[in-house]
PDB file of C-alpha atoms in Angstrom:
ATOM      1  CA  UNK A 589     -86.467 -38.923 251.671  1.00 92.00           C
ATOM      2  CA  UNK A 590     -84.525 -41.453 249.644  1.00 93.00           C
ATOM      3  CA  UNK A 591     -81.651 -38.964 249.254  1.00 94.00           C
ATOM      4  CA  UNK A 592     -81.527 -38.337 253.020  1.00 95.00           C
ATOM      5  CA  UNK A 593     -81.326 -42.073 253.643  1.00 96.00           C
ATOM      6  CA  UNK A 594     -78.633 -42.602 250.988  1.00 95.00           C
ATOM      7  CA  UNK A 595     -76.484 -39.770 252.336  1.00 96.00           C
ATOM      8  CA  UNK A 596     -76.696 -40.695 256.049  1.00 95.00           C
ATOM      9  CA  UNK A 597     -76.169 -44.084 257.723  1.00 94.00           C
ATOM     10  CA  UNK A 598     -78.412 -43.245 260.678  1.00 95.00           C
ATOM     11  CA  UNK A 599     -81.487 -41.056 260.228  1.00 97.00           C
ATOM     12  CA  UNK A 600     -84.109 -40.204 262.829  1.00 98.00           C
ATOM     13  CA  UNK A 601     -87.278 -38.604 261.511  1.00 98.00           C
ATOM     14  CA  UNK A 602     -88.635 -36.817 264.561  1.00 98.00           C
ATOM     15  CA  UNK A 603     -90.702 -33.931 265.863  1.00 98.00           C
ATOM     16  CA  UNK A 604     -88.291 -31.156 266.790  1.00 97.00           C
ATOM     17  CA  UNK A 605     -84.515 -31.269 266.933  1.00 96.00           C
ATOM     18  CA  UNK A 606     -81.899 -33.321 268.778  1.00 95.00           C
ATOM     19  CA  UNK A 607     -81.505 -30.559 271.343  1.00 94.00           C
ATOM     20  CA  UNK A 608     -85.212 -29.708 271.578  1.00 96.00           C
ATOM     21  CA  UNK A 609     -87.514 -32.648 270.818  1.00 96.00           C
ATOM     22  CA  UNK A 610     -91.148 -31.581 270.436  1.00 96.00           C
ATOM     23  CA  UNK A 611     -92.814 -34.734 271.785  1.00 96.00           C
ATOM     24  CA  UNK A 612     -92.104 -37.374 274.399  1.00 96.00           C
ATOM     25  CA  UNK A 613     -91.586 -40.130 271.844  1.00 96.00           C
ATOM     26  CA  UNK A 614     -88.986 -38.112 269.934  1.00 97.00           C
ATOM     27  CA  UNK A 615     -87.329 -37.246 273.249  1.00 97.00           C
ATOM     28  CA  UNK A 616     -87.147 -40.959 274.116  1.00 97.00           C
ATOM     29  CA  UNK A 617     -85.631 -41.731 270.707  1.00 97.00           C
ATOM     30  CA  UNK A 618     -82.900 -39.081 271.059  1.00 97.00           C
ATOM     31  CA  UNK A 619     -82.062 -40.246 274.587  1.00 96.00           C
ATOM     32  CA  UNK A 620     -81.685 -43.841 273.397  1.00 96.00           C
ATOM     33  CA  UNK A 621     -79.273 -42.751 270.663  1.00 96.00           C
ATOM     34  CA  UNK A 622     -77.341 -40.642 273.203  1.00 95.00           C
ATOM     35  CA  UNK A 623     -77.043 -43.690 275.489  1.00 95.00           C
ATOM     36  CA  UNK A 624     -75.600 -45.644 272.557  1.00 95.00           C
ATOM     37  CA  UNK A 625     -72.975 -42.931 271.962  1.00 92.00           C
ATOM     38  CA  UNK A 626     -74.206 -42.046 268.477  1.00 92.00           C
ATOM     39  CA  UNK A 627     -75.609 -38.587 269.309  1.00 87.00           C
ATOM     40  CA  UNK A 628     -73.178 -36.984 266.853  1.00 90.00           C
ATOM     41  CA  UNK A 629     -73.435 -39.723 264.247  1.00 92.00           C
ATOM     42  CA  UNK A 630     -77.067 -39.468 263.176  1.00 95.00           C
ATOM     43  CA  UNK A 631     -79.059 -37.077 261.046  1.00 96.00           C
ATOM     44  CA  UNK A 632     -82.174 -35.727 262.747  1.00 97.00           C
ATOM     45  CA  UNK A 633     -84.942 -34.602 260.408  1.00 97.00           C
ATOM     46  CA  UNK A 634     -87.621 -32.374 261.947  1.00 97.00           C
ATOM     47  CA  UNK A 635     -90.856 -33.449 260.261  1.00 97.00           C
ATOM     48  CA  UNK A 636     -92.631 -30.395 261.665  1.00 97.00           C
ATOM     49  CA  UNK A 637     -90.617 -28.221 259.289  1.00 96.00           C
ATOM     50  CA  UNK A 638     -91.890 -29.900 256.120  1.00 95.00           C
ATOM     51  CA  UNK A 639     -95.368 -31.369 255.696  1.00 95.00           C
ATOM     52  CA  UNK A 640     -94.228 -33.317 252.615  1.00 95.00           C
ATOM     53  CA  UNK A 641     -91.589 -35.151 254.655  1.00 96.00           C
ATOM     54  CA  UNK A 642     -93.999 -35.584 257.574  1.00 95.00           C
ATOM     55  CA  UNK A 643     -96.545 -37.383 255.401  1.00 96.00           C
ATOM     56  CA  UNK A 644     -94.032 -38.852 252.948  1.00 96.00           C
ATOM     57  CA  UNK A 645     -92.024 -40.735 255.572  1.00 96.00           C
ATOM     58  CA  UNK A 646     -95.183 -42.462 256.790  1.00 95.00           C
ATOM     59  CA  UNK A 647     -95.872 -43.688 253.259  1.00 96.00           C
ATOM     60  CA  UNK A 648     -92.217 -44.554 252.636  1.00 96.00           C
ATOM     61  CA  UNK A 649     -91.950 -46.786 255.701  1.00 96.00           C
ATOM     62  CA  UNK A 650     -95.607 -47.800 255.801  1.00 95.00           C
ATOM     63  CA  UNK A 651     -95.530 -46.847 259.494  1.00 95.00           C
ATOM     64  CA  UNK A 652     -98.091 -44.327 260.800  1.00 95.00           C
ATOM     65  CA  UNK A 653     -96.211 -42.623 263.634  1.00 95.00           C
ATOM     66  CA  UNK A 654     -93.203 -40.386 264.272  1.00 97.00           C
ATOM     67  CA  UNK A 655     -90.352 -40.791 265.278  1.00 98.00           C
ATOM     68  CA  UNK A 656     -88.904 -43.262 262.827  1.00 98.00           C
ATOM     69  CA  UNK A 657     -85.352 -44.603 262.906  1.00 97.00           C
ATOM     70  CA  UNK A 658     -83.492 -45.836 259.841  1.00 97.00           C
ATOM     71  CA  UNK A 659     -80.065 -47.492 259.910  1.00 95.00           C
ATOM     72  CA  UNK A 660     -78.354 -47.905 256.535  1.00 94.00           C
ATOM     73  CA  UNK A 661     -81.682 -47.261 254.756  1.00 94.00           C
ATOM     74  CA  UNK A 662     -83.433 -50.005 256.748  1.00 95.00           C
ATOM     75  CA  UNK A 663     -86.487 -48.963 258.744  1.00 96.00           C
ATOM     76  CA  UNK A 664     -85.971 -50.017 262.371  1.00 96.00           C
ATOM     77  CA  UNK A 665     -89.136 -48.616 263.938  1.00 95.00           C
ATOM     78  CA  UNK A 666     -90.561 -45.963 266.217  1.00 95.00           C
ATOM     79  CA  UNK A 667     -89.691 -45.129 269.799  1.00 94.00           C
ATOM     80  CA  UNK A 668     -91.404 -48.241 271.204  1.00 95.00           C
ATOM     81  CA  UNK A 669     -89.402 -50.578 268.961  1.00 95.00           C
ATOM     82  CA  UNK A 670     -86.259 -48.516 269.579  1.00 96.00           C
ATOM     83  CA  UNK A 671     -86.768 -48.986 273.323  1.00 96.00           C
ATOM     84  CA  UNK A 672     -87.334 -52.752 272.983  1.00 96.00           C
ATOM     85  CA  UNK A 673     -84.289 -53.241 270.752  1.00 96.00           C
ATOM     86  CA  UNK A 674     -82.203 -50.958 272.996  1.00 96.00           C
ATOM     87  CA  UNK A 675     -83.106 -52.994 276.080  1.00 96.00           C
ATOM     88  CA  UNK A 676     -82.384 -56.300 274.319  1.00 96.00           C
ATOM     89  CA  UNK A 677     -79.031 -55.061 272.962  1.00 95.00           C
ATOM     90  CA  UNK A 678     -80.129 -55.538 269.369  1.00 96.00           C
ATOM     91  CA  UNK A 679     -80.029 -51.813 268.544  1.00 96.00           C
ATOM     92  CA  UNK A 680     -76.446 -51.502 269.796  1.00 94.00           C
ATOM     93  CA  UNK A 681     -75.490 -54.478 267.607  1.00 93.00           C
ATOM     94  CA  UNK A 682     -77.098 -52.909 264.542  1.00 91.00           C
ATOM     95  CA  UNK A 683     -75.214 -49.666 265.129  1.00 88.00           C
ATOM     96  CA  UNK A 684     -71.864 -51.442 265.758  1.00 83.00           C
ATOM     97  CA  UNK A 685     -72.381 -53.527 262.628  1.00 77.00           C
ATOM     98  CA  UNK A 686     -72.715 -50.344 260.613  1.00 62.00           C
ATOM     99  CA  UNK A 687     -69.618 -48.753 262.137  1.00 56.00           C
ATOM    100  CA  UNK A 688     -67.584 -51.896 261.432  1.00 47.00           C
ATOM    101  CA  UNK A 689     -68.681 -51.848 257.804  1.00 50.00           C
ATOM    102  CA  UNK A 690     -67.789 -48.150 257.518  1.00 50.00           C
ATOM    103  CA  UNK A 691     -64.332 -48.703 259.016  1.00 47.00           C
ATOM    104  CA  UNK A 692     -63.661 -51.683 256.734  1.00 44.00           C
ATOM    105  CA  UNK A 693     -64.596 -49.727 253.599  1.00 44.00           C
TER     106      UNK A 693
END
């Protein structure tokens, strides 16, 4: 899990894939990221493919549900928090902040 987060700026641990989410919450999360024009910029990890990741991510973040969004190794939250921060504009700011840092490096 740590390696995935180190190698990718935006990681969504979800049920299913970007193109075929397996639950409504994961579907909501992917649609939010699409709306923010980062659909091609994030790594989606299907927790249904690996029980160790499915349980491990919950321990790693100390958050009991899937999906889980991380930006630059920082846990942002699940689909409910993603929706709140999307609606407030905070999520877009976090993503822009990361892109600015990448472009400056």
